[in-house]
Structure formats: structure tokens, C-alpha cells
């Protein structure tokens, strides 16, 4: 998942991002290291926060946004 790179682009700490997404810092850390996979609700929340598609977040495409 591209979570770490998206977070760093915005100069956010794991704790700040966790607070913004109403998650724990430990959860963000585990998503970034691959120890845990986000559920669909969390994926939607993260993608919406960074204004990217879920496919981009999951590295299925290099296009950040989706076509409407």
C-alpha cells in the first residue's frame, strides 16, 4: 500500500494521520509495514483523505484519481 509515501508527501506523522482518520497510530504503522490489511471502510476513508483512488492506494495503478 502507498500509505507511507502519501503520508510523507504531506509531512504527516503516523500519529497525526491516525488522529485525522480516527484510527490508532499502531494501526497506521501496521498498514505501512504490511502487518495488517485495511478493510474496505478503512480503504475508502484513507483514499478519500488523500484524494486518490483505492486502486492507486493499493498500487494497482499509477493514476492517482479515477475517471468519472
C-alpha positions as semicolon CSV with decimal commas, in nm:
position;residue;x (nm);y (nm);z (nm)
1;X;0,000;0,000;0,000
2;X;0,121;0,352;-0,079
3;X;0,013;0,487;0,258
4;X;0,364;0,572;0,380
5;X;0,457;0,771;0,070
6;X;0,126;0,959;0,069
7;X;0,167;1,039;0,438
8;X;0,523;1,163;0,390
9;X;0,422;1,381;0,092
10;X;0,200;1,574;0,331
11;X;0,464;1,578;0,607
12;X;0,234;1,392;0,845
13;X;0,345;1,173;1,130
14;X;0,174;0,841;1,181
15;X;0,013;0,983;1,494
16;X;-0,123;1,292;1,317
17;X;-0,264;1,081;1,033
18;X;-0,416;0,838;1,281
19;X;-0,587;1,125;1,460
20;X;-0,716;1,266;1,129
21;X;-0,859;0,924;1,030
22;X;-0,984;0,834;1,379
23;X;-0,751;0,533;1,398
24;X;-0,465;0,438;1,627
25;X;-0,102;0,512;1,542
26;X;-0,035;0,140;1,579
27;X;-0,291;0,063;1,308
28;X;-0,129;0,310;1,067
29;X;0,211;0,159;1,142
30;X;0,085;-0,192;1,073
31;X;-0,078;-0,085;0,746
32;X;0,251;0,071;0,637
33;X;0,460;-0,234;0,724
34;X;0,211;-0,480;0,579
35;X;0,148;-0,649;0,914
36;X;-0,221;-0,568;0,878
37;X;-0,451;-0,508;0,582
38;X;-0,711;-0,234;0,582
39;X;-1,075;-0,329;0,541
40;X;-1,287;-0,170;0,271
41;X;-1,422;0,103;0,502
42;X;-1,071;0,200;0,605
43;X;-0,951;0,194;0,244
44;X;-1,231;0,431;0,146
45;X;-1,152;0,663;0,437
46;X;-0,779;0,669;0,352
47;X;-0,837;0,715;-0,023
48;X;-1,086;0,997;0,041
49;X;-0,847;1,168;0,283
50;X;-0,564;1,169;0,028
51;X;-0,800;1,225;-0,267
52;X;-0,672;0,920;-0,454
53;X;-0,840;0,611;-0,590
54;X;-0,834;0,288;-0,395
55;X;-0,656;0,127;-0,691
56;X;-0,379;0,386;-0,659
57;X;-0,362;0,332;-0,284
58;X;-0,329;-0,045;-0,338
59;X;-0,067;0,001;-0,614
60;X;-0,294;-0,141;-0,886
61;X;-0,244;0,170;-1,098
62;X;-0,016;0,471;-1,115
63;X;-0,307;0,707;-1,179
64;X;-0,390;0,892;-0,859
65;X;-0,751;0,969;-0,940
66;X;-1,027;0,776;-1,105
67;X;-1,214;0,870;-1,419
68;X;-1,574;0,984;-1,371
